[in-house]
CSV table of C-alpha atoms in Angstrom, one decimal:
chain,number,residue,atom,x,y,z
A,1,MET,CA,89.3,-37.4,26.4
A,2,ASP,CA,88.5,-40.4,24.0
A,3,SER,CA,85.1,-41.2,25.6
A,4,LEU,CA,84.2,-37.5,26.0
A,5,PHE,CA,84.9,-37.5,22.1
A,6,HIS,CA,82.8,-40.9,22.4
A,7,LEU,CA,80.0,-39.0,24.4
A,8,ALA,CA,80.1,-36.2,22.1
A,9,ALA,CA,78.7,-38.2,19.2
A,10,ASP,CA,76.8,-40.0,20.4
A,11,PRO,CA,73.3,-38.1,19.7
A,12,THR,CA,71.7,-39.8,22.6
A,13,ALA,CA,73.9,-37.9,25.2
A,14,TRP,CA,72.8,-35.2,23.5
A,15,ALA,CA,68.6,-35.7,23.8
A,16,ALA,CA,70.1,-35.9,27.4
A,17,LEU,CA,72.0,-32.8,28.4
A,18,ALA,CA,69.0,-31.2,26.7
A,19,THR,CA,66.8,-32.1,28.7
A,20,LEU,CA,68.1,-31.6,32.0
A,21,VAL,CA,69.6,-28.3,30.6
A,22,VAL,CA,65.4,-27.6,30.8
A,23,MET,CA,65.0,-29.2,33.6
A,24,GLU,CA,67.8,-27.7,36.1
A,25,VAL,CA,66.7,-24.4,34.5
A,26,VAL,CA,62.8,-24.9,35.7
A,27,LEU,CA,63.7,-26.1,38.9
A,28,GLY,CA,66.1,-23.1,39.6
A,29,ILE,CA,63.4,-21.2,39.2
A,30,ASP,CA,62.6,-22.0,43.1
A,31,ASN,CA,65.9,-20.9,43.8
A,32,LEU,CA,65.6,-17.7,41.9
A,33,ILE,CA,62.3,-16.8,44.1
A,34,PHE,CA,63.4,-17.6,47.6
A,35,ILE,CA,67.1,-15.8,46.4
A,36,SER,CA,65.2,-13.0,45.2
A,37,ILE,CA,63.0,-12.9,48.6
A,38,VAL,CA,66.0,-13.1,50.5
A,39,THR,CA,68.2,-10.4,49.0
A,40,ASN,CA,65.8,-8.0,48.8
A,41,LYS,CA,66.0,-7.7,52.6
A,42,LEU,CA,69.2,-6.4,52.5
A,43,PRO,CA,70.3,-2.4,52.2
A,44,GLU,CA,70.5,-1.8,48.0
A,45,ALA,CA,74.0,-1.5,47.8
A,46,GLU,CA,74.4,-5.1,48.8
A,47,ARG,CA,71.7,-6.9,46.7
A,48,SER,CA,73.1,-7.8,44.0
A,49,ARG,CA,76.6,-9.6,44.8
A,50,ALA,CA,74.8,-11.4,47.4
A,51,ARG,CA,72.1,-12.5,44.8
A,52,ARG,CA,76.3,-13.9,42.3
A,53,LEU,CA,78.2,-14.7,45.6
A,54,GLY,CA,75.0,-17.3,46.6
A,55,ILE,CA,74.3,-18.6,43.1
A,56,GLY,CA,78.2,-18.3,42.7
A,57,LEU,CA,78.4,-20.4,46.0
A,58,ALA,CA,75.5,-23.0,45.0
A,59,LEU,CA,77.5,-24.0,41.5
A,60,ILE,CA,80.3,-24.7,43.6
A,61,LEU,CA,78.1,-27.1,45.9
A,62,ARG,CA,76.4,-28.4,43.1
A,63,LEU,CA,79.6,-29.5,41.3
A,64,ALA,CA,81.2,-30.9,44.5
A,65,LEU,CA,78.5,-32.6,45.0
A,66,LEU,CA,78.4,-34.2,41.6
A,67,GLY,CA,81.9,-35.5,42.8
A,68,THR,CA,80.0,-37.5,45.0
A,69,VAL,CA,77.6,-38.9,42.9
A,70,ALA,CA,78.3,-42.6,43.7
A,71,TRP,CA,78.3,-41.1,47.6
A,72,ILE,CA,74.5,-39.0,46.9
A,73,VAL,CA,72.5,-42.1,45.0
A,74,HIS,CA,72.8,-44.4,48.2
A,75,LEU,CA,70.8,-41.4,50.1
A,76,THR,CA,67.6,-43.1,48.8
A,77,GLU,CA,68.5,-46.1,50.8
A,78,PRO,CA,66.1,-46.5,54.4
A,79,VAL,CA,67.3,-45.5,57.0
A,80,PHE,CA,65.1,-45.9,59.5
A,81,ALA,CA,61.2,-46.7,60.0
A,82,VAL,CA,58.0,-45.2,61.7
A,83,LEU,CA,54.7,-47.3,62.0
A,84,GLY,CA,55.9,-49.2,59.0
A,85,LYS,CA,57.1,-46.1,56.5
A,86,SER,CA,60.9,-46.3,55.2
A,87,PHE,CA,63.3,-42.4,55.6
A,88,SER,CA,66.1,-42.0,53.7
A,89,TRP,CA,68.4,-39.1,54.1
A,90,ARG,CA,67.4,-37.4,51.3
A,91,ASP,CA,63.4,-37.8,52.6
A,92,LEU,CA,65.3,-36.3,55.9
A,93,ILE,CA,66.8,-33.4,53.8
A,94,LEU,CA,63.2,-32.7,52.2
A,95,ILE,CA,60.8,-32.2,54.7
A,96,ALA,CA,64.1,-30.6,56.6
A,97,GLY,CA,64.1,-28.1,53.5
A,98,GLY,CA,60.5,-27.7,53.1
A,99,LEU,CA,60.0,-27.1,57.1
A,100,PHE,CA,62.3,-24.0,56.5
A,101,LEU,CA,60.3,-23.1,53.3
A,102,LEU,CA,57.2,-22.9,55.1
A,103,TRP,CA,59.0,-21.0,58.5
A,104,LYS,CA,60.7,-18.3,56.4
A,105,ALA,CA,57.4,-18.1,53.5
A,106,THR,CA,54.9,-17.9,57.0
A,107,LYS,CA,57.5,-15.2,58.5
A,108,GLU,CA,57.5,-13.3,55.7
A,109,ILE,CA,54.0,-13.1,55.2
A,110,HIS,CA,52.8,-12.5,58.5
A,111,HIS,CA,55.6,-9.5,58.5
A,112,SER,CA,54.0,-8.1,55.5
A,113,VAL,CA,50.3,-8.2,56.5
A,114,ASP,CA,51.3,-7.0,60.4
A,115,PRO,CA,54.9,-5.3,60.5
A,116,SER,CA,55.7,-4.8,64.0
A,117,PRO,CA,54.8,-1.0,64.9
A,118,GLU,CA,58.6,-0.7,67.2
A,119,GLU,CA,60.5,-2.1,64.5
A,120,LYS,CA,62.6,0.7,62.8
A,121,PRO,CA,62.5,1.5,58.7
A,122,GLY,CA,66.2,0.6,58.2
A,123,SER,CA,65.7,-2.5,60.9
A,124,ARG,CA,65.3,-5.0,58.2
A,125,ALA,CA,68.4,-5.3,56.9
A,126,ALA,CA,70.3,-5.9,59.4
A,127,LEU,CA,69.1,-9.6,58.4
A,128,THR,CA,72.4,-9.3,57.3
A,129,PHE,CA,74.8,-10.2,54.4
A,130,GLY,CA,76.2,-13.8,56.0
A,131,SER,CA,73.2,-14.2,57.1
A,132,ALA,CA,71.3,-13.9,53.3
A,133,ILE,CA,74.1,-16.4,51.8
A,134,GLY,CA,73.8,-18.8,54.8
A,135,GLN,CA,70.2,-19.1,54.1
A,136,ILE,CA,70.3,-19.4,50.3
A,137,LEU,CA,72.7,-21.8,50.3
A,138,VAL,CA,70.9,-23.7,52.7
A,139,LEU,CA,68.1,-24.0,50.3
A,140,ASP,CA,70.9,-24.6,47.9
A,141,LEU,CA,71.6,-27.2,48.8
A,142,VAL,CA,67.8,-29.3,48.9
A,143,PHE,CA,67.4,-28.5,46.1
A,144,SER,CA,70.9,-29.6,44.8
A,145,ILE,CA,70.1,-32.7,46.2
A,146,ASP,CA,67.2,-33.4,44.6
A,147,SER,CA,68.0,-32.2,41.4
A,148,ILE,CA,71.1,-34.7,40.6
A,149,ILE,CA,69.3,-37.6,41.7
A,150,THR,CA,66.6,-36.3,39.4
A,151,ALA,CA,69.6,-36.4,36.9
A,152,VAL,CA,71.1,-39.3,37.6
A,153,GLY,CA,67.7,-41.3,37.2
A,154,MET,CA,68.2,-39.6,33.6
A,155,THR,CA,71.8,-40.2,32.4
A,156,GLU,CA,74.8,-42.0,33.8
A,157,HIS,CA,77.5,-39.5,32.2
A,158,VAL,CA,79.0,-37.0,34.7
A,159,PRO,CA,79.5,-34.4,32.2
A,160,ILE,CA,76.4,-34.1,30.7
A,161,MET,CA,75.4,-33.6,34.4
A,162,VAL,CA,78.2,-30.9,34.8
A,163,ILE,CA,76.8,-28.6,31.4
A,164,ALA,CA,73.6,-28.7,32.4
A,165,VAL,CA,74.9,-27.5,36.6
A,166,VAL,CA,77.0,-24.6,34.7
A,167,ALA,CA,74.2,-24.1,31.4
A,168,ALA,CA,71.6,-23.7,34.8
A,169,VAL,CA,73.2,-21.6,37.0
A,170,THR,CA,74.7,-19.2,34.1
A,171,VAL,CA,70.6,-19.0,33.1
A,172,MET,CA,70.4,-17.7,37.2
A,173,LEU,CA,72.8,-15.5,37.1
A,174,ILE,CA,71.7,-13.7,34.5
A,175,ALA,CA,67.6,-13.8,35.3
A,176,ALA,CA,68.6,-13.1,39.3
A,177,ASP,CA,68.9,-9.3,39.3
A,178,PRO,CA,65.8,-8.7,36.9
A,179,LEU,CA,63.4,-10.8,38.8
A,180,SER,CA,64.7,-9.2,42.2
A,181,ARG,CA,63.9,-5.4,40.6
A,182,PHE,CA,60.5,-7.0,39.6
A,183,ILE,CA,59.3,-8.3,42.9
A,184,ALA,CA,60.7,-5.4,44.8
A,185,ALA,CA,59.0,-2.7,42.3
A,186,ASN,CA,56.0,-4.6,42.8
A,187,PRO,CA,54.3,-5.6,46.3
A,188,THR,CA,51.4,-7.6,45.4
A,189,VAL,CA,54.1,-9.8,42.7
A,190,VAL,CA,56.0,-10.4,47.1
A,191,MET,CA,53.4,-11.9,47.9
A,192,LEU,CA,52.1,-14.3,45.0
A,193,ALA,CA,56.0,-15.2,45.3
A,194,LEU,CA,55.7,-16.4,48.7
A,195,GLY,CA,52.6,-18.3,48.4
A,196,PHE,CA,54.9,-20.6,45.7
A,197,LEU,CA,57.3,-20.7,48.6
A,198,ILE,CA,54.2,-22.1,50.7
A,199,MET,CA,53.5,-24.6,47.8
A,200,ILE,CA,57.2,-25.1,46.9
A,201,GLY,CA,57.6,-26.1,50.8
A,202,MET,CA,54.5,-28.2,51.1
A,203,THR,CA,55.3,-30.6,47.8
A,204,LEU,CA,59.0,-30.7,49.7
A,205,LEU,CA,57.6,-32.2,52.6
A,206,ALA,CA,54.9,-34.5,50.2
A,207,GLU,CA,57.8,-36.1,48.7
A,208,GLY,CA,59.9,-36.7,51.9
A,209,PHE,CA,56.7,-38.0,53.0
A,210,GLY,CA,57.0,-40.4,50.0
A,211,ALA,CA,53.8,-38.8,48.6
A,212,HIS,CA,55.6,-38.2,44.9
A,213,VAL,CA,53.5,-34.9,43.5
A,214,PRO,CA,54.3,-34.6,39.5
A,215,LYS,CA,56.3,-31.1,38.5
A,216,GLY,CA,54.1,-30.8,35.8
A,217,TYR,CA,51.0,-29.4,38.3
A,218,ILE,CA,53.6,-27.5,40.5
A,219,TYR,CA,54.1,-24.7,37.7
A,220,THR,CA,51.2,-24.7,36.1
A,221,ALA,CA,49.6,-23.4,39.1
A,222,MET,CA,52.4,-21.4,39.7
A,223,ALA,CA,52.3,-20.3,35.5
A,224,PHE,CA,48.6,-19.9,36.2
A,225,SER,CA,48.7,-17.4,39.1
A,226,ALA,CA,51.3,-15.4,37.6
A,227,GLY,CA,49.1,-15.5,34.6
A,228,VAL,CA,45.9,-13.7,36.6
A,229,GLU,CA,48.7,-11.8,38.5
A,230,GLY,CA,50.6,-10.1,35.3
A,231,LEU,CA,46.6,-9.3,34.3
A,232,ASN,CA,46.0,-7.3,37.4
A,233,MET,CA,49.1,-5.5,36.6
A,234,VAL,CA,48.4,-4.3,33.3
A,235,ALA,CA,44.5,-3.8,34.6
A,236,ARG,CA,45.9,-1.7,37.4
A,237,ARG,CA,48.3,0.2,34.7
A,238,ARG,CA,45.4,1.2,32.5
A,239,ARG,CA,43.4,2.0,35.1
A,240,ARG,CA,46.3,4.9,36.5
A,241,ALA,CA,46.4,6.3,32.6
A,242,LYS,CA,43.1,7.1,32.5
A,243,THR,CA,43.1,9.1,36.1
A,244,PRO,CA,44.3,12.2,35.1
A,245,THR,CA,42.5,12.5,31.7
A,246,SER,CA,38.9,11.7,33.9
A,247,GLY,CA,39.9,14.4,36.2
A,248,ALA,CA,40.4,17.0,33.9
């Protein structure tokens, strides 16, 4: 308890907490985009529950991983080498996560562009509730390990990491439903979000093979693309608003 009071009185600890909260929230954007796309494939009555359950299980997963932070740090140690390139367990996890994202996003883009004619309208919802939660947890594991390893490099205090994770997951819970409804209501945004997933997947692959990609570049590109799509949405809305007047 004394150590917690000492930590609360340390300005450096507060600065580290603020930085970690921002970092966790930003990294949570990747999760939210994936969660929105996956849960929107479920029947409407199950979507909100799937999002909350998936994010809640993600919180439990991250807190459990924080409890094994000493073990997670060792995931960065090389376990084997191929052609002079060493790979750690973290590298392998990032590569697997990147390949999964590329597969998922490509599959969804193919379905959007060229849906199978023999599929019935309700058959896509047969993704099943459990399958959606499973896919969410797979990506949560990848992002959680990566973010915790990054957090360890910023602070050695586990209570700060726990508070940052809880704060970030709370923001995700608040934003999950509005973001999912927005994506579902705008088909062009769905394609943009899938493009983001491909970019994130390629980034994970690059990180896994040892090529560091500054996160600032990724999120700047995402923000720029989202800004352009926002302008397109405003333009479409104005054209629709003017159509009745011009027809009259």
